[in-house]
mmCIF file of C-alpha atoms in Angstrom:
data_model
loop_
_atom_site.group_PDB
_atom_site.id
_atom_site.type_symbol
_atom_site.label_atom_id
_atom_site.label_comp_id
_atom_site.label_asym_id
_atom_site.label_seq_id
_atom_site.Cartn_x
_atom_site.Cartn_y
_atom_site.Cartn_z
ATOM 1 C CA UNK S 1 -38.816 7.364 51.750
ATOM 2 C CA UNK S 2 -36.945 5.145 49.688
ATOM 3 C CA UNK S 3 -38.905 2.845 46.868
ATOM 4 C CA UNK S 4 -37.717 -0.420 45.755
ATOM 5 C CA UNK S 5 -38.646 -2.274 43.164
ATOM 6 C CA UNK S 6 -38.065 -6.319 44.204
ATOM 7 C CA UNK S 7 -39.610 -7.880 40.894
ATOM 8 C CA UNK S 8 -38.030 -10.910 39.913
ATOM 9 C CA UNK S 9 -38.327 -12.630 36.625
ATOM 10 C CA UNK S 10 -37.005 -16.226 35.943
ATOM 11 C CA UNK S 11 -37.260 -18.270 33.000
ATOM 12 C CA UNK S 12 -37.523 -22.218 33.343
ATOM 13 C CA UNK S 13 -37.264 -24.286 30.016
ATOM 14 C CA UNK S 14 -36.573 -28.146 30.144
ATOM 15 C CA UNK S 15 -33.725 -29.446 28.585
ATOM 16 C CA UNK S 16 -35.175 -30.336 25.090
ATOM 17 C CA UNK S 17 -34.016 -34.003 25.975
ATOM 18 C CA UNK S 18 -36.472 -34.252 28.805
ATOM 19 C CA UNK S 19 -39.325 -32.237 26.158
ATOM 20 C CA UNK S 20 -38.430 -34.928 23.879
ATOM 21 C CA UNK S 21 -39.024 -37.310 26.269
ATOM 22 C CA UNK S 22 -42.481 -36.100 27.266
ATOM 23 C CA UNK S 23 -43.143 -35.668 23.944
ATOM 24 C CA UNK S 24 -42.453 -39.014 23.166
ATOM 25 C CA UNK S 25 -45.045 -40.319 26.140
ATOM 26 C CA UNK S 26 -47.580 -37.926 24.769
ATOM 27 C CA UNK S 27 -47.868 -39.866 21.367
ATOM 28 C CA UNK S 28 -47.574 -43.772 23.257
ATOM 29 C CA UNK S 29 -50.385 -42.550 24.848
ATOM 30 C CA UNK S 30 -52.072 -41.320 22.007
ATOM 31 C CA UNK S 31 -51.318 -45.281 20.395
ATOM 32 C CA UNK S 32 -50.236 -43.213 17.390
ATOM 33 C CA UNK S 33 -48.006 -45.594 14.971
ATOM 34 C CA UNK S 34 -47.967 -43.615 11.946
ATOM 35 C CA UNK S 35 -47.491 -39.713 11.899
ATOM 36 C CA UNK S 36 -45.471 -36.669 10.129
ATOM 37 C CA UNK S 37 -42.928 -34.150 11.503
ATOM 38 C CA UNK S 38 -43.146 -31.118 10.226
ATOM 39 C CA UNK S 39 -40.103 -29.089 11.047
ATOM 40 C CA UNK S 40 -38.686 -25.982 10.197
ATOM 41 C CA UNK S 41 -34.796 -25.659 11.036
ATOM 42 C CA UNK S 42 -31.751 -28.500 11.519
ATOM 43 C CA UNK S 43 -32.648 -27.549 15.237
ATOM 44 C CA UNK S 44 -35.987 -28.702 14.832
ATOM 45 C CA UNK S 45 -34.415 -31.905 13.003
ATOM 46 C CA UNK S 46 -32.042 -32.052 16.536
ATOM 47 C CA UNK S 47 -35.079 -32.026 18.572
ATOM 48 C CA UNK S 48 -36.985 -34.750 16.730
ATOM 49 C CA UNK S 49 -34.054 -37.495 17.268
ATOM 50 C CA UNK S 50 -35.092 -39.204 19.861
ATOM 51 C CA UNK S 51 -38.717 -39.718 17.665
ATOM 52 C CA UNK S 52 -36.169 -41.604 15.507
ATOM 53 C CA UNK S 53 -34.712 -43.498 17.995
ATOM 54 C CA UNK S 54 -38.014 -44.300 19.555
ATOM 55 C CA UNK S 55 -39.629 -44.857 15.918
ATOM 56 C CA UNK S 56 -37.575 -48.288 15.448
ATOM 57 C CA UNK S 57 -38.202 -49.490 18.810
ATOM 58 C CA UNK S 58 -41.940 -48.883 18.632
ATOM 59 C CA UNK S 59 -42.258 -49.993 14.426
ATOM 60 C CA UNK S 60 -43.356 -45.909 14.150
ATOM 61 C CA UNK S 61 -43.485 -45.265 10.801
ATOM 62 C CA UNK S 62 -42.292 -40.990 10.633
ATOM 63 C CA UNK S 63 -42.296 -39.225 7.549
ATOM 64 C CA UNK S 64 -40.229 -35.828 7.732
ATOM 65 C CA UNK S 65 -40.904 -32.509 6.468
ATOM 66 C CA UNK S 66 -38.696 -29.661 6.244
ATOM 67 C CA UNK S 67 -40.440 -26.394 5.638
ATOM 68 C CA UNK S 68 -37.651 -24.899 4.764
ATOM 69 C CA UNK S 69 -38.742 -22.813 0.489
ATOM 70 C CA UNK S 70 -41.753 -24.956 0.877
ATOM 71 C CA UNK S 71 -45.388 -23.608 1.646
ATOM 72 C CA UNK S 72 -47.154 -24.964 4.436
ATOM 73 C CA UNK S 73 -49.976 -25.409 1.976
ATOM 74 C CA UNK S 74 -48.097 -27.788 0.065
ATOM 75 C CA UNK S 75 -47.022 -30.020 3.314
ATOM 76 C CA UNK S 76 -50.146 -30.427 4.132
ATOM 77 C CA UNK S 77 -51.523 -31.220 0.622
ATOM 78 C CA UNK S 78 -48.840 -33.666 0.719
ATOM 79 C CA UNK S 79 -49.228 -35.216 4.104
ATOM 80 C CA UNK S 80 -53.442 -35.176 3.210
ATOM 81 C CA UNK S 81 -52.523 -37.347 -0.240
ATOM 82 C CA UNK S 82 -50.911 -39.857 1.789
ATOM 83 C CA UNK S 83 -53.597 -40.177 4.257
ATOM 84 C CA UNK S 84 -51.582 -39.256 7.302
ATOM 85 C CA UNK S 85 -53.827 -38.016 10.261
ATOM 86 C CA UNK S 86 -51.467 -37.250 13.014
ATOM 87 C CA UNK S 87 -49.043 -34.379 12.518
ATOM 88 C CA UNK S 88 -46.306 -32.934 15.372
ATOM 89 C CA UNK S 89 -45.394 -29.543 14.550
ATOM 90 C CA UNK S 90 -42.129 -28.411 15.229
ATOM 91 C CA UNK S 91 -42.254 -24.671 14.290
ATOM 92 C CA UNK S 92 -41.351 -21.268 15.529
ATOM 93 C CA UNK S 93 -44.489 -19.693 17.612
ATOM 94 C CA UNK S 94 -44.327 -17.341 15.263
ATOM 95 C CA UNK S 95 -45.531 -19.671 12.272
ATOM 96 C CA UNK S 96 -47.802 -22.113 14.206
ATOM 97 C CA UNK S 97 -50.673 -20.002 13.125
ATOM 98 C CA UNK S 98 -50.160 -19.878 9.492
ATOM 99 C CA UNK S 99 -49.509 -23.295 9.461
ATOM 100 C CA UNK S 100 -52.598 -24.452 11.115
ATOM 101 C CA UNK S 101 -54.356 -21.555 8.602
ATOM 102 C CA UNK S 102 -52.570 -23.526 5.920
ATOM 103 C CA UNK S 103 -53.704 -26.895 7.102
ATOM 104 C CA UNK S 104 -57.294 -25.609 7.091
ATOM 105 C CA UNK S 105 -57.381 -24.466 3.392
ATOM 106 C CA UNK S 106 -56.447 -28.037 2.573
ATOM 107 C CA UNK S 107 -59.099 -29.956 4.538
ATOM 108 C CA UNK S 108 -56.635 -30.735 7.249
ATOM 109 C CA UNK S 109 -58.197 -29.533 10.012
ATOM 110 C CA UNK S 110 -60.501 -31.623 10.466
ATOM 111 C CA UNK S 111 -61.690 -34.201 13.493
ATOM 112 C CA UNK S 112 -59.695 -36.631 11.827
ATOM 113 C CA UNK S 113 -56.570 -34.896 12.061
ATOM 114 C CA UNK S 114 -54.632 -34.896 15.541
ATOM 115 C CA UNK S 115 -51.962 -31.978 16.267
ATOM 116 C CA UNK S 116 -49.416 -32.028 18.732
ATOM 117 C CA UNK S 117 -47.301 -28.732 18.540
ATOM 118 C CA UNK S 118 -44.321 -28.596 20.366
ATOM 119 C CA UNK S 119 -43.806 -24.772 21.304
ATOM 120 C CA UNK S 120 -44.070 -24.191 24.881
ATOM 121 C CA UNK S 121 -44.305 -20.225 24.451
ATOM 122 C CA UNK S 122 -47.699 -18.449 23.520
ATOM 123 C CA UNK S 123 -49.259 -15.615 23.818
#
């Protein structure tokens, strides 16, 4: 008797246009008029363009943050001086956690704070 093995894996992502997009709804919804970007490479910057776009049509006021040689830590010190409560992360999955470890040691993890972290993949 011959076995066969018939498993079938597919991966779905959206078109980062349409994430954007949802992304975008997320924070109307949220009434959020003032919030950070926290990004780590020019793709992330790619991704967040249509925040731009949408920031002048909605008087948003975005600050940007590349990670790039810079601690988390130090963003988030930052972002806490300039008493900015709503934060989008656009990191790797792989980093999320350190940054939100990060954003703890600083007093930003608080239930003032509001997070919304792009990644779609976890563990």
């Amino acid at each position: 008797m011959k076995q066969t093995n018939n498993q079938l894996s597919v991966n779905i992502y959206p078109k980062h246009d349409y994430l954007s997009m949802a992304f975008i709804d997320i924070v109307k919804s949220w009434k959020w008029k003032s919030f950070v970007i926290v990004y780590e490479a020019n793709e992330g910057l790619m991704r967040v363009q249509e925040f731009l776009k949408e920031a002048e049509k909605n008087e948003w006021n975005i600050r940007l943050y590349q990670v790039q040689n810079r601690m988390y830590r130090d963003i988030f010190w930052e972002v806490k001086q300039n008493n900015i409560n709503n934060v989008l992360l656009d990191l790797d999955r792989d980093n999320i956690f350190l940054a939100l470890k990060h954003a703890q040691q600083v007093g930003m993890m608080t239930a003032n704070q509001n997070y919304l972290i792009t990644s779609l993949v976890s563990d």
